[in-house]
mmCIF file of C-alpha atoms in Angstrom:
data_model
loop_
_atom_site.group_PDB
_atom_site.id
_atom_site.type_symbol
_atom_site.label_atom_id
_atom_site.label_comp_id
_atom_site.label_asym_id
_atom_site.label_seq_id
_atom_site.Cartn_x
_atom_site.Cartn_y
_atom_site.Cartn_z
ATOM 1 C CA MET A 798 -12.813 -16.904 16.762
ATOM 2 C CA VAL A 799 -13.987 -13.634 18.339
ATOM 3 C CA ASP A 800 -17.451 -12.377 17.350
ATOM 4 C CA LEU A 801 -17.855 -8.627 17.816
ATOM 5 C CA THR A 802 -21.001 -6.526 18.028
ATOM 6 C CA ALA A 803 -22.933 -5.502 14.917
ATOM 7 C CA GLU A 804 -23.874 -2.115 16.390
ATOM 8 C CA ASP A 805 -21.519 0.812 15.729
ATOM 9 C CA LEU A 806 -20.270 2.898 18.652
ATOM 10 C CA PRO A 807 -19.434 6.342 17.159
ATOM 11 C CA LEU A 808 -15.967 7.786 17.789
ATOM 12 C CA SER A 809 -14.907 11.424 17.529
ATOM 13 C CA ALA A 810 -12.284 12.319 14.915
ATOM 14 C CA ASP A 811 -11.484 15.665 16.569
ATOM 15 C CA PHE A 812 -7.723 15.172 16.978
ATOM 16 C CA GLU A 813 -5.063 17.648 18.094
ATOM 17 C CA SER A 814 -3.277 19.301 15.162
ATOM 18 C CA VAL A 815 0.524 19.059 15.513
ATOM 19 C CA TYR A 816 1.863 20.577 12.264
ATOM 20 C CA ARG A 817 1.302 20.915 8.538
ATOM 21 C CA VAL A 818 3.918 20.903 5.761
ATOM 22 C CA GLY A 819 3.706 21.411 2.011
ATOM 23 C CA SER A 820 1.971 24.135 0.020
ATOM 24 C CA ALA A 821 2.020 25.851 -3.348
ATOM 25 C CA ASP A 822 2.952 28.994 -1.381
ATOM 26 C CA ALA A 823 5.856 27.368 0.498
ATOM 27 C CA VAL A 824 8.964 29.569 0.558
ATOM 28 C CA ALA A 825 11.497 26.919 1.581
ATOM 29 C CA GLU A 826 12.574 24.612 -1.255
ATOM 30 C CA TRP A 827 12.379 21.501 0.922
ATOM 31 C CA GLU A 828 8.640 22.088 1.470
ATOM 32 C CA GLN A 829 7.773 22.340 -2.232
ATOM 33 C CA PHE A 830 6.574 18.809 -2.924
ATOM 34 C CA SER A 831 5.795 17.340 -6.323
ATOM 35 C CA THR A 832 4.053 14.072 -5.479
ATOM 36 C CA ILE A 833 4.320 12.077 -2.252
ATOM 37 C CA LEU A 834 4.915 8.392 -3.034
ATOM 38 C CA GLY A 835 5.402 7.183 0.542
ATOM 39 C CA LEU A 836 5.683 8.322 4.147
ATOM 40 C CA GLY A 837 6.536 6.850 7.533
ATOM 41 C CA PHE A 838 7.646 7.651 11.089
ATOM 42 C CA ASP A 839 10.629 6.506 13.118
ATOM 43 C CA ALA A 840 10.597 5.914 16.892
ATOM 44 C CA ALA A 841 11.634 9.538 17.595
ATOM 45 C CA GLY A 842 8.546 10.849 15.795
ATOM 46 C CA ARG A 843 10.472 12.083 12.749
ATOM 47 C CA LEU A 844 8.420 11.898 9.549
ATOM 48 C CA TYR A 845 10.026 10.744 6.281
ATOM 49 C CA LEU A 846 8.471 11.735 2.936
ATOM 50 C CA LEU A 847 9.341 10.147 -0.410
ATOM 51 C CA ASP A 848 8.872 13.024 -2.848
ATOM 52 C CA GLY A 849 8.668 12.329 -6.569
ATOM 53 C CA THR A 850 9.943 14.315 -9.504
ATOM 54 C CA ASP A 851 6.770 13.229 -11.321
ATOM 55 C CA MET A 852 3.912 10.760 -10.821
ATOM 56 C CA ARG A 853 6.134 7.716 -11.370
ATOM 57 C CA ALA A 854 9.575 8.337 -9.916
ATOM 58 C CA ALA A 855 11.008 9.451 -6.588
ATOM 59 C CA GLY A 856 13.526 12.274 -6.437
ATOM 60 C CA ARG A 857 14.391 12.626 -2.738
ATOM 61 C CA VAL A 858 13.513 11.731 0.835
ATOM 62 C CA VAL A 859 12.599 14.676 3.081
ATOM 63 C CA VAL A 860 12.827 14.331 6.879
ATOM 64 C CA VAL A 861 11.059 16.572 9.415
ATOM 65 C CA ASP A 862 11.169 16.308 13.212
ATOM 66 C CA ALA A 863 8.258 15.756 15.596
ATOM 67 C CA SER A 864 7.440 19.493 15.470
ATOM 68 C CA GLY A 865 7.513 19.757 11.676
ATOM 69 C CA ARG A 866 10.969 21.368 11.402
ATOM 70 C CA HIS A 867 13.137 20.342 8.468
ATOM 71 C CA VAL A 868 15.949 17.943 9.416
ATOM 72 C CA ARG A 869 17.528 16.794 6.148
ATOM 73 C CA ASN A 870 17.036 15.558 2.596
ATOM 74 C CA PHE A 871 18.753 12.542 1.079
ATOM 75 C CA GLY A 872 18.658 10.624 -2.183
ATOM 76 C CA ARG A 873 18.310 12.066 -5.681
ATOM 77 C CA PRO A 874 17.427 10.970 -9.231
ATOM 78 C CA GLY A 875 20.134 9.059 -11.055
ATOM 79 C CA GLU A 876 21.642 5.628 -11.581
ATOM 80 C CA GLY A 877 24.427 5.618 -8.994
ATOM 81 C CA PRO A 878 24.508 4.314 -5.406
ATOM 82 C CA GLY A 879 21.631 5.809 -3.437
ATOM 83 C CA GLU A 880 20.150 7.423 -6.555
ATOM 84 C CA PHE A 881 16.646 6.644 -7.786
ATOM 85 C CA GLN A 882 15.798 5.589 -11.335
ATOM 86 C CA ARG A 883 12.127 4.995 -10.600
ATOM 87 C CA GLY A 884 11.632 4.881 -6.852
ATOM 88 C CA THR A 885 8.080 4.024 -5.870
ATOM 89 C CA GLU A 886 7.855 3.066 -2.179
ATOM 90 C CA LEU A 887 9.347 4.000 1.186
ATOM 91 C CA VAL A 888 9.842 1.929 4.338
ATOM 92 C CA VAL A 889 10.977 3.547 7.601
ATOM 93 C CA TRP A 890 12.264 1.359 10.431
ATOM 94 C CA ARG A 891 12.159 2.319 14.115
ATOM 95 C CA ASP A 892 15.788 3.475 14.274
ATOM 96 C CA GLY A 893 15.404 5.828 11.297
ATOM 97 C CA SER A 894 17.080 3.607 8.717
ATOM 98 C CA THR A 895 15.065 3.547 5.505
ATOM 99 C CA LEU A 896 14.460 1.605 2.328
ATOM 100 C CA VAL A 897 13.377 2.974 -1.051
ATOM 101 C CA ALA A 898 12.060 0.464 -3.586
ATOM 102 C CA ASP A 899 13.411 1.237 -7.055
ATOM 103 C CA ILE A 900 12.984 -0.512 -10.380
ATOM 104 C CA ALA A 901 16.482 -2.015 -10.201
ATOM 105 C CA GLY A 902 16.620 -2.894 -6.503
ATOM 106 C CA TYR A 903 16.112 -1.604 -2.993
ATOM 107 C CA HIS A 904 18.218 1.275 -1.644
ATOM 108 C CA VAL A 905 18.954 1.005 2.088
ATOM 109 C CA PHE A 906 20.006 4.158 3.953
ATOM 110 C CA ALA A 907 21.402 4.491 7.479
ATOM 111 C CA ALA A 908 19.565 6.477 10.149
ATOM 112 C CA GLY A 909 21.397 9.686 9.205
ATOM 113 C CA GLY A 910 20.574 9.338 5.506
ATOM 114 C CA ALA A 911 23.908 7.882 4.331
ATOM 115 C CA PHE A 912 23.606 5.242 1.618
ATOM 116 C CA GLU A 913 24.453 1.738 2.888
ATOM 117 C CA ARG A 914 23.721 -0.764 0.114
ATOM 118 C CA ARG A 915 21.502 -1.834 -2.731
ATOM 119 C CA VAL A 916 19.579 -5.068 -2.259
ATOM 120 C CA ARG A 917 18.944 -6.973 -5.491
ATOM 121 C CA GLU A 918 15.998 -9.111 -6.513
ATOM 122 C CA THR A 919 17.008 -12.683 -7.327
ATOM 123 C CA GLY A 920 14.474 -13.430 -10.102
ATOM 124 C CA GLY A 921 12.417 -11.751 -12.803
ATOM 125 C CA PHE A 922 15.506 -10.236 -14.486
ATOM 126 C CA GLY A 923 16.259 -8.403 -11.230
ATOM 127 C CA VAL A 924 13.325 -6.010 -11.709
ATOM 128 C CA VAL A 925 11.462 -4.965 -8.554
ATOM 129 C CA THR A 926 7.773 -5.852 -8.805
ATOM 130 C CA ARG A 927 6.814 -6.101 -5.118
ATOM 131 C CA ARG A 928 4.209 -3.559 -4.030
ATOM 132 C CA GLY A 929 2.643 -2.605 -0.708
ATOM 133 C CA LEU A 930 5.745 -2.984 1.467
ATOM 134 C CA ARG A 931 5.206 -2.858 5.247
ATOM 135 C CA ARG A 932 8.052 -2.566 7.724
ATOM 136 C CA GLU A 933 8.703 -5.573 9.924
ATOM 137 C CA ARG A 934 7.974 -4.462 13.488
ATOM 138 C CA THR A 935 10.447 -6.432 15.644
ATOM 139 C CA GLY A 936 13.576 -4.375 14.969
ATOM 140 C CA TYR A 937 15.105 -6.150 11.979
ATOM 141 C CA GLN A 938 15.790 -4.638 8.552
ATOM 142 C CA ALA A 939 12.988 -6.623 6.977
ATOM 143 C CA VAL A 940 9.666 -5.944 5.297
ATOM 144 C CA VAL A 941 6.375 -7.768 4.958
ATOM 145 C CA VAL A 942 4.919 -7.836 1.458
ATOM 146 C CA ARG A 943 2.058 -9.360 -0.489
ATOM 147 C CA ASP A 944 3.017 -11.653 -3.362
ATOM 148 C CA GLY A 945 -0.189 -12.661 -5.123
ATOM 149 C CA ARG A 946 -2.250 -14.493 -2.480
ATOM 150 C CA TYR A 947 0.804 -14.982 -0.264
ATOM 151 C CA ILE A 948 2.249 -12.738 2.444
ATOM 152 C CA ARG A 949 6.017 -12.990 2.795
ATOM 153 C CA ARG A 950 8.613 -11.703 5.245
ATOM 154 C CA VAL A 951 11.613 -10.418 3.285
ATOM 155 C CA ASP A 952 15.061 -9.833 4.795
ATOM 156 C CA MET A 953 16.669 -6.631 3.466
ATOM 157 C CA SER A 954 19.901 -6.834 5.486
ATOM 158 C CA LEU A 955 21.881 -8.701 2.791
ATOM 159 C CA GLU A 956 22.996 -7.989 -0.780
ATOM 160 C CA GLU A 957 20.180 -10.089 -2.248
ATOM 161 C CA VAL A 958 16.535 -10.425 -1.220
ATOM 162 C CA GLN A 959 15.938 -13.340 1.147
ATOM 163 C CA GLY A 960 12.265 -14.101 1.773
ATOM 164 C CA ARG A 961 10.049 -16.776 3.247
ATOM 165 C CA MET A 962 6.324 -17.363 3.137
ATOM 166 C CA LEU A 963 4.447 -16.235 6.227
ATOM 167 C CA VAL A 964 0.812 -16.704 5.148
ATOM 168 C CA GLU A 965 -1.001 -18.396 2.283
ATOM 169 C CA ALA A 966 -4.271 -16.475 2.025
ATOM 170 C CA TRP A 967 -7.545 -17.903 0.776
ATOM 171 C CA ASN A 968 -7.772 -17.855 -3.018
ATOM 172 C CA PRO A 969 -11.276 -17.274 -4.452
ATOM 173 C CA ARG A 970 -10.106 -18.678 -7.789
ATOM 174 C CA ALA A 971 -8.411 -21.989 -8.414
ATOM 175 C CA PRO A 972 -4.700 -21.300 -9.001
ATOM 176 C CA THR A 973 -3.471 -22.021 -12.513
ATOM 177 C CA GLU A 974 0.007 -22.974 -13.588
ATOM 178 C CA ALA A 975 1.719 -20.377 -15.766
ATOM 179 C CA PRO A 976 2.363 -21.714 -19.291
ATOM 180 C CA PRO A 977 5.986 -22.070 -20.424
ATOM 181 C CA ILE A 978 7.188 -19.062 -22.400
ATOM 182 C CA VAL A 979 8.990 -19.960 -25.619
ATOM 183 C CA ASP A 980 7.974 -17.160 -27.974
ATOM 184 C CA PHE A 981 5.905 -13.970 -28.012
ATOM 185 C CA GLU A 982 2.615 -15.810 -28.553
ATOM 186 C CA ASP A 983 3.231 -17.512 -25.196
ATOM 187 C CA VAL A 984 3.662 -14.074 -23.614
ATOM 188 C CA LEU A 985 0.222 -13.074 -24.913
ATOM 189 C CA ASN A 986 -1.216 -16.201 -23.300
ATOM 190 C CA THR A 987 -0.099 -14.917 -19.881
ATOM 191 C CA VAL A 988 -2.738 -12.163 -20.058
ATOM 192 C CA GLY A 989 -5.415 -13.787 -17.947
ATOM 193 C CA GLU A 990 -9.009 -12.997 -17.076
ATOM 194 C CA GLU A 991 -9.749 -9.757 -15.261
ATOM 195 C CA TRP A 992 -12.134 -9.845 -12.312
ATOM 196 C CA GLY A 993 -13.944 -6.968 -10.670
ATOM 197 C CA PHE A 994 -14.464 -6.736 -6.901
ATOM 198 C CA GLU A 995 -12.201 -9.694 -6.208
ATOM 199 C CA PRO A 996 -11.396 -9.809 -2.464
ATOM 200 C CA GLU A 997 -7.894 -8.395 -2.049
ATOM 201 C CA VAL A 998 -5.353 -9.631 0.440
ATOM 202 C CA LEU A 999 -5.224 -6.626 2.781
ATOM 203 C CA PHE A 1000 -2.574 -6.775 5.493
ATOM 204 C CA ASP A 1001 -0.269 -4.981 7.887
ATOM 205 C CA ALA A 1002 2.508 -6.032 10.248
ATOM 206 C CA LEU A 1003 1.888 -6.468 13.983
ATOM 207 C CA PRO A 1004 4.396 -5.385 16.679
ATOM 208 C CA THR A 1005 4.651 -9.048 17.753
ATOM 209 C CA GLY A 1006 6.155 -10.093 14.394
ATOM 210 C CA GLY A 1007 2.947 -11.532 12.968
ATOM 211 C CA VAL A 1008 0.464 -9.950 10.581
ATOM 212 C CA ALA A 1009 -3.192 -8.955 10.502
ATOM 213 C CA PHE A 1010 -4.922 -9.685 7.205
ATOM 214 C CA SER A 1011 -8.251 -9.928 5.395
ATOM 215 C CA ASP A 1012 -8.672 -12.228 2.378
ATOM 216 C CA SER A 1013 -12.414 -12.609 1.720
ATOM 217 C CA SER A 1014 -15.613 -10.619 1.150
ATOM 218 C CA ALA A 1015 -16.664 -11.140 4.776
ATOM 219 C CA TYR A 1016 -15.661 -9.094 7.813
ATOM 220 C CA ALA A 1017 -13.054 -11.507 9.161
ATOM 221 C CA ILE A 1018 -9.702 -10.082 10.297
ATOM 222 C CA LYS A 1019 -7.151 -12.845 10.788
ATOM 223 C CA LEU A 1020 -4.175 -12.385 13.114
ATOM 224 C CA THR A 1021 -1.063 -14.543 13.099
ATOM 225 C CA ASP A 1022 1.890 -15.090 15.390
ATOM 226 C CA ALA A 1023 5.475 -14.566 14.203
ATOM 227 C CA SER A 1024 5.526 -18.012 12.562
ATOM 228 C CA GLY A 1025 2.457 -17.240 10.430
ATOM 229 C CA SER A 1026 0.036 -19.476 12.350
ATOM 230 C CA ILE A 1027 -3.418 -17.916 12.749
ATOM 231 C CA SER A 1028 -3.986 -17.160 16.427
ATOM 232 C CA ARG A 1029 -7.287 -15.269 16.284
ATOM 233 C CA ILE A 1030 -10.044 -14.222 13.860
ATOM 234 C CA LEU A 1031 -12.058 -11.073 14.594
ATOM 235 C CA ARG A 1032 -15.522 -11.003 13.005
ATOM 236 C CA ARG A 1033 -18.406 -8.552 12.791
ATOM 237 C CA PRO A 1034 -21.802 -9.678 11.405
ATOM 238 C CA LEU A 1035 -21.814 -7.136 8.565
ATOM 239 C CA ARG A 1036 -23.035 -8.425 5.212
ATOM 240 C CA PRO A 1037 -21.262 -7.614 1.928
ATOM 241 C CA MET A 1038 -23.053 -5.266 -0.465
ATOM 242 C CA ALA A 1039 -24.486 -6.956 -3.570
ATOM 243 C CA VAL A 1040 -22.847 -5.822 -6.822
ATOM 244 C CA THR A 1041 -25.324 -4.144 -9.204
ATOM 245 C CA GLU A 1042 -25.148 -3.696 -12.980
ATOM 246 C CA GLY A 1043 -24.429 -0.005 -12.442
ATOM 247 C CA MET A 1044 -21.505 -0.840 -10.160
ATOM 248 C CA LYS A 1045 -20.138 -3.234 -12.784
ATOM 249 C CA ARG A 1046 -20.366 -0.568 -15.470
ATOM 250 C CA GLU A 1047 -18.617 2.059 -13.334
ATOM 251 C CA GLU A 1048 -15.875 -0.362 -12.293
ATOM 252 C CA ARG A 1049 -15.176 -1.394 -15.888
ATOM 253 C CA GLU A 1050 -14.958 2.259 -16.957
ATOM 254 C CA ARG A 1051 -12.644 3.049 -14.033
ATOM 255 C CA ARG A 1052 -10.334 0.148 -14.850
ATOM 256 C CA LEU A 1053 -10.247 1.067 -18.549
ATOM 257 C CA GLU A 1054 -9.255 4.625 -17.639
ATOM 258 C CA GLU A 1055 -6.488 3.274 -15.383
ATOM 259 C CA GLU A 1056 -5.310 1.078 -18.248
ATOM 260 C CA ARG A 1057 -5.267 4.033 -20.654
ATOM 261 C CA ILE A 1058 -3.180 6.103 -18.241
ATOM 262 C CA ARG A 1059 -0.777 3.221 -17.606
ATOM 263 C CA GLN A 1060 -0.352 2.467 -21.298
ATOM 264 C CA ALA A 1061 0.268 6.125 -22.117
ATOM 265 C CA THR A 1062 3.543 5.890 -20.183
ATOM 266 C CA ALA A 1063 4.396 2.241 -20.909
ATOM 267 C CA ILE A 1064 6.547 2.859 -23.999
ATOM 268 C CA GLU A 1065 9.743 4.813 -23.430
ATOM 269 C CA GLY A 1066 12.357 5.840 -25.960
ATOM 270 C CA ASP A 1067 12.160 4.750 -29.598
ATOM 271 C CA PRO A 1068 11.936 0.940 -29.754
ATOM 272 C CA PRO A 1069 12.472 -0.854 -33.104
ATOM 273 C CA PRO A 1070 9.267 -1.341 -35.164
ATOM 274 C CA GLN A 1071 9.128 -5.091 -34.490
ATOM 275 C CA VAL A 1072 9.431 -4.559 -30.729
ATOM 276 C CA LEU A 1073 6.861 -1.752 -30.838
ATOM 277 C CA THR A 1074 4.415 -4.055 -32.630
ATOM 278 C CA MET A 1075 4.818 -6.718 -29.930
ATOM 279 C CA ILE A 1076 4.366 -4.172 -27.134
ATOM 280 C CA ASN A 1077 1.207 -2.801 -28.745
ATOM 281 C CA ARG A 1078 -0.244 -6.298 -29.191
ATOM 282 C CA TYR A 1079 0.385 -7.041 -25.523
ATOM 283 C CA LEU A 1080 -1.236 -3.771 -24.432
ATOM 284 C CA GLU A 1081 -4.227 -4.474 -26.681
ATOM 285 C CA ALA A 1082 -4.620 -7.900 -25.061
ATOM 286 C CA GLN A 1083 -4.620 -6.290 -21.612
ATOM 287 C CA THR A 1084 -7.265 -3.759 -22.669
ATOM 288 C CA ALA A 1085 -9.430 -6.540 -24.126
ATOM 289 C CA ALA A 1086 -9.179 -8.450 -20.837
ATOM 290 C CA VAL A 1087 -10.540 -5.421 -18.953
ATOM 291 C CA GLU A 1088 -13.325 -4.873 -21.497
ATOM 292 C CA ASN A 1089 -14.418 -8.497 -21.004
ATOM 293 C CA MET A 1090 -13.868 -8.596 -17.257
ATOM 294 C CA ARG A 1091 -16.030 -10.726 -14.992
ATOM 295 C CA PHE A 1092 -17.337 -9.758 -11.567
ATOM 296 C CA TYR A 1093 -17.742 -11.242 -8.130
ATOM 297 C CA PRO A 1094 -21.316 -11.010 -6.791
ATOM 298 C CA ASP A 1095 -20.456 -9.055 -3.628
ATOM 299 C CA LEU A 1096 -18.415 -5.989 -2.721
ATOM 300 C CA PRO A 1097 -15.973 -6.999 0.064
ATOM 301 C CA VAL A 1098 -16.887 -5.481 3.440
ATOM 302 C CA VAL A 1099 -13.282 -4.517 4.251
ATOM 303 C CA ALA A 1100 -11.652 -1.870 2.041
ATOM 304 C CA ALA A 1101 -8.422 -1.168 3.961
ATOM 305 C CA LEU A 1102 -6.562 -2.467 7.002
ATOM 306 C CA ARG A 1103 -3.774 -0.814 8.995
ATOM 307 C CA VAL A 1104 -2.072 -1.406 12.345
ATOM 308 C CA THR A 1105 -1.247 1.546 14.615
ATOM 309 C CA TRP A 1106 2.170 2.083 16.207
ATOM 310 C CA GLU A 1107 0.857 0.604 19.469
ATOM 311 C CA GLY A 1108 -0.733 -2.368 17.690
ATOM 312 C CA ASN A 1109 -4.454 -1.618 17.429
ATOM 313 C CA LEU A 1110 -6.289 -2.322 14.170
ATOM 314 C CA TRP A 1111 -7.989 0.273 11.977
ATOM 315 C CA VAL A 1112 -10.415 -1.440 9.598
ATOM 316 C CA GLU A 1113 -12.000 0.692 6.871
ATOM 317 C CA ARG A 1114 -15.285 -0.580 5.482
ATOM 318 C CA SER A 1115 -16.312 -0.318 1.849
ATOM 319 C CA THR A 1116 -18.694 2.291 0.519
ATOM 320 C CA GLU A 1117 -20.690 1.881 -2.678
ATOM 321 C CA ALA A 1118 -18.458 1.582 -5.744
ATOM 322 C CA GLY A 1119 -17.728 4.985 -7.259
ATOM 323 C CA SER A 1120 -18.212 6.892 -4.000
ATOM 324 C CA SER A 1121 -15.461 9.403 -3.173
ATOM 325 C CA GLU A 1122 -16.378 9.438 0.518
ATOM 326 C CA PRO A 1123 -14.145 7.446 2.886
ATOM 327 C CA GLY A 1124 -15.835 4.511 4.544
ATOM 328 C CA ALA A 1125 -16.467 3.991 8.236
ATOM 329 C CA ILE A 1126 -13.331 2.955 10.147
ATOM 330 C CA ASP A 1127 -13.553 0.468 13.020
ATOM 331 C CA VAL A 1128 -10.917 0.442 15.764
ATOM 332 C CA LEU A 1129 -10.193 -2.980 17.280
ATOM 333 C CA THR A 1130 -7.627 -4.316 19.714
ATOM 334 C CA PRO A 1131 -5.629 -7.362 18.599
ATOM 335 C CA ASP A 1132 -7.007 -9.393 21.512
ATOM 336 C CA GLY A 1133 -10.539 -8.926 20.215
ATOM 337 C CA HIS A 1134 -12.097 -5.832 21.797
ATOM 338 C CA TYR A 1135 -14.182 -3.433 19.717
ATOM 339 C CA ILE A 1136 -13.343 0.185 20.641
ATOM 340 C CA GLY A 1137 -15.670 2.003 18.263
ATOM 341 C CA THR A 1138 -16.201 3.364 14.756
ATOM 342 C CA PHE A 1139 -15.383 6.627 13.002
ATOM 343 C CA PRO A 1140 -18.538 7.226 10.914
ATOM 344 C CA ALA A 1141 -18.284 7.239 7.118
ATOM 345 C CA GLY A 1142 -16.974 10.497 5.683
ATOM 346 C CA ARG A 1143 -15.443 11.736 8.951
ATOM 347 C CA ILE A 1144 -11.813 10.679 8.497
ATOM 348 C CA GLU A 1145 -9.484 9.231 5.865
ATOM 349 C CA MET A 1146 -7.250 6.285 6.658
ATOM 350 C CA PRO A 1147 -3.903 7.830 7.767
ATOM 351 C CA GLY A 1148 -0.931 7.484 5.456
ATOM 352 C CA ALA A 1149 1.310 6.607 8.413
ATOM 353 C CA PHE A 1150 1.045 5.895 12.131
ATOM 354 C CA GLY A 1151 3.795 7.052 14.483
ATOM 355 C CA PRO A 1152 4.726 6.957 18.171
ATOM 356 C CA ASP A 1153 2.837 8.904 20.857
ATOM 357 C CA GLY A 1154 -0.321 8.883 18.753
ATOM 358 C CA LEU A 1155 1.137 10.753 15.764
ATOM 359 C CA VAL A 1156 -0.595 10.152 12.433
ATOM 360 C CA ALA A 1157 0.085 11.693 9.018
ATOM 361 C CA PHE A 1158 -2.667 12.459 6.517
ATOM 362 C CA LEU A 1159 -1.816 13.068 2.860
ATOM 363 C CA GLU A 1160 -3.982 15.758 1.286
ATOM 364 C CA ALA A 1161 -3.722 18.365 -1.485
ATOM 365 C CA ASP A 1162 -4.257 22.119 -1.577
ATOM 366 C CA GLU A 1163 -6.431 23.955 -4.111
ATOM 367 C CA PHE A 1164 -3.621 23.744 -6.692
ATOM 368 C CA GLY A 1165 -3.166 19.999 -6.279
ATOM 369 C CA VAL A 1166 0.118 20.398 -4.372
ATOM 370 C CA PRO A 1167 0.670 17.700 -1.705
ATOM 371 C CA VAL A 1168 0.027 18.786 1.878
ATOM 372 C CA ILE A 1169 0.832 16.583 4.865
ATOM 373 C CA THR A 1170 -1.100 17.188 8.074
ATOM 374 C CA VAL A 1171 0.150 15.530 11.258
ATOM 375 C CA ARG A 1172 -2.277 15.066 14.134
ATOM 376 C CA ARG A 1173 -2.194 13.292 17.487
ATOM 377 C CA LEU A 1174 -4.703 10.543 18.213
ATOM 378 C CA THR A 1175 -6.458 10.292 21.537
ATOM 379 C CA GLN A 1176 -5.188 7.527 23.800
ATOM 380 C CA LYS A 1177 -8.323 5.459 23.239
ATOM 381 C CA VAL A 1178 -7.774 4.815 19.518
ATOM 382 C CA ARG A 1179 -3.963 4.569 19.282
#
């Protein structure tokens, strides 16, 4: 256990600008982005961008070099090898090989962009449901992913997903056994209670093969070795913010709006009337669960957690619910030294960390077109 200071040491967010790509005024076709669904760097400083054809599906991967010059595109919409039906996430490994998570599997591409294989899920009708993929940092074609309150290391070098549990995070609610599904009424019973401000399992992969994660309302960052054993816990004496009635009301309204948007695109094609009735009943049950959601008493201190290319930790702290301002970001070393804090509102959490201090920030211009700004961090905070 390492107890860190409660007093913030302000850090400057005045970083060197390296390049900027994407704009409504872009002349080159490659730079006309629709929606960026994922981004990541390789060891040469090349930036990979997963660009979507709409808000739900990827259409291509765009690669630029360390100076922002276009290198190549690969991938396209479709149902064939290396084509995306509904690509949602991108993983970039050190050597430039990549993985795109799609609804029907994971597409793996070689460093030059050539399609290598599709990796299939082994359960759940083969549909990809994993979210928040992080690249494994020790050189293997593997990812680290959250699965409920578990963190798993998943091998992507074979034809089928091979995973093993790395961490079982603390669960604020007693786990319940899923009921057996025999008919549609059993499916409705799987719609459980909705909770607001539940502590998420926030995590990222460490260069040593372990992970850093947060699983409670407190400021307690847990670090593991490659086997998943906790080797260190970094704490700051910062108290969680109490949840007010106004915060509950705003959170319920936000979640209902998310549910409305999700349901607006949930039904595709023209399903038979009986199937449509079942789908609508299920969606109604999900909406009712949000309307009757319960709340935890405190807002978790930690809102986001990332690990830099060199292995330092960036820990974003929560702001009051409903605030659009980014929270303060603490920079810690994995051995338990506090470097300092970027004050609230000064800097967003980067979308990707790269070598030599490169970081990519995802923004939007005045027309809502994605813009990616790459900057170089000072040595102190890398």
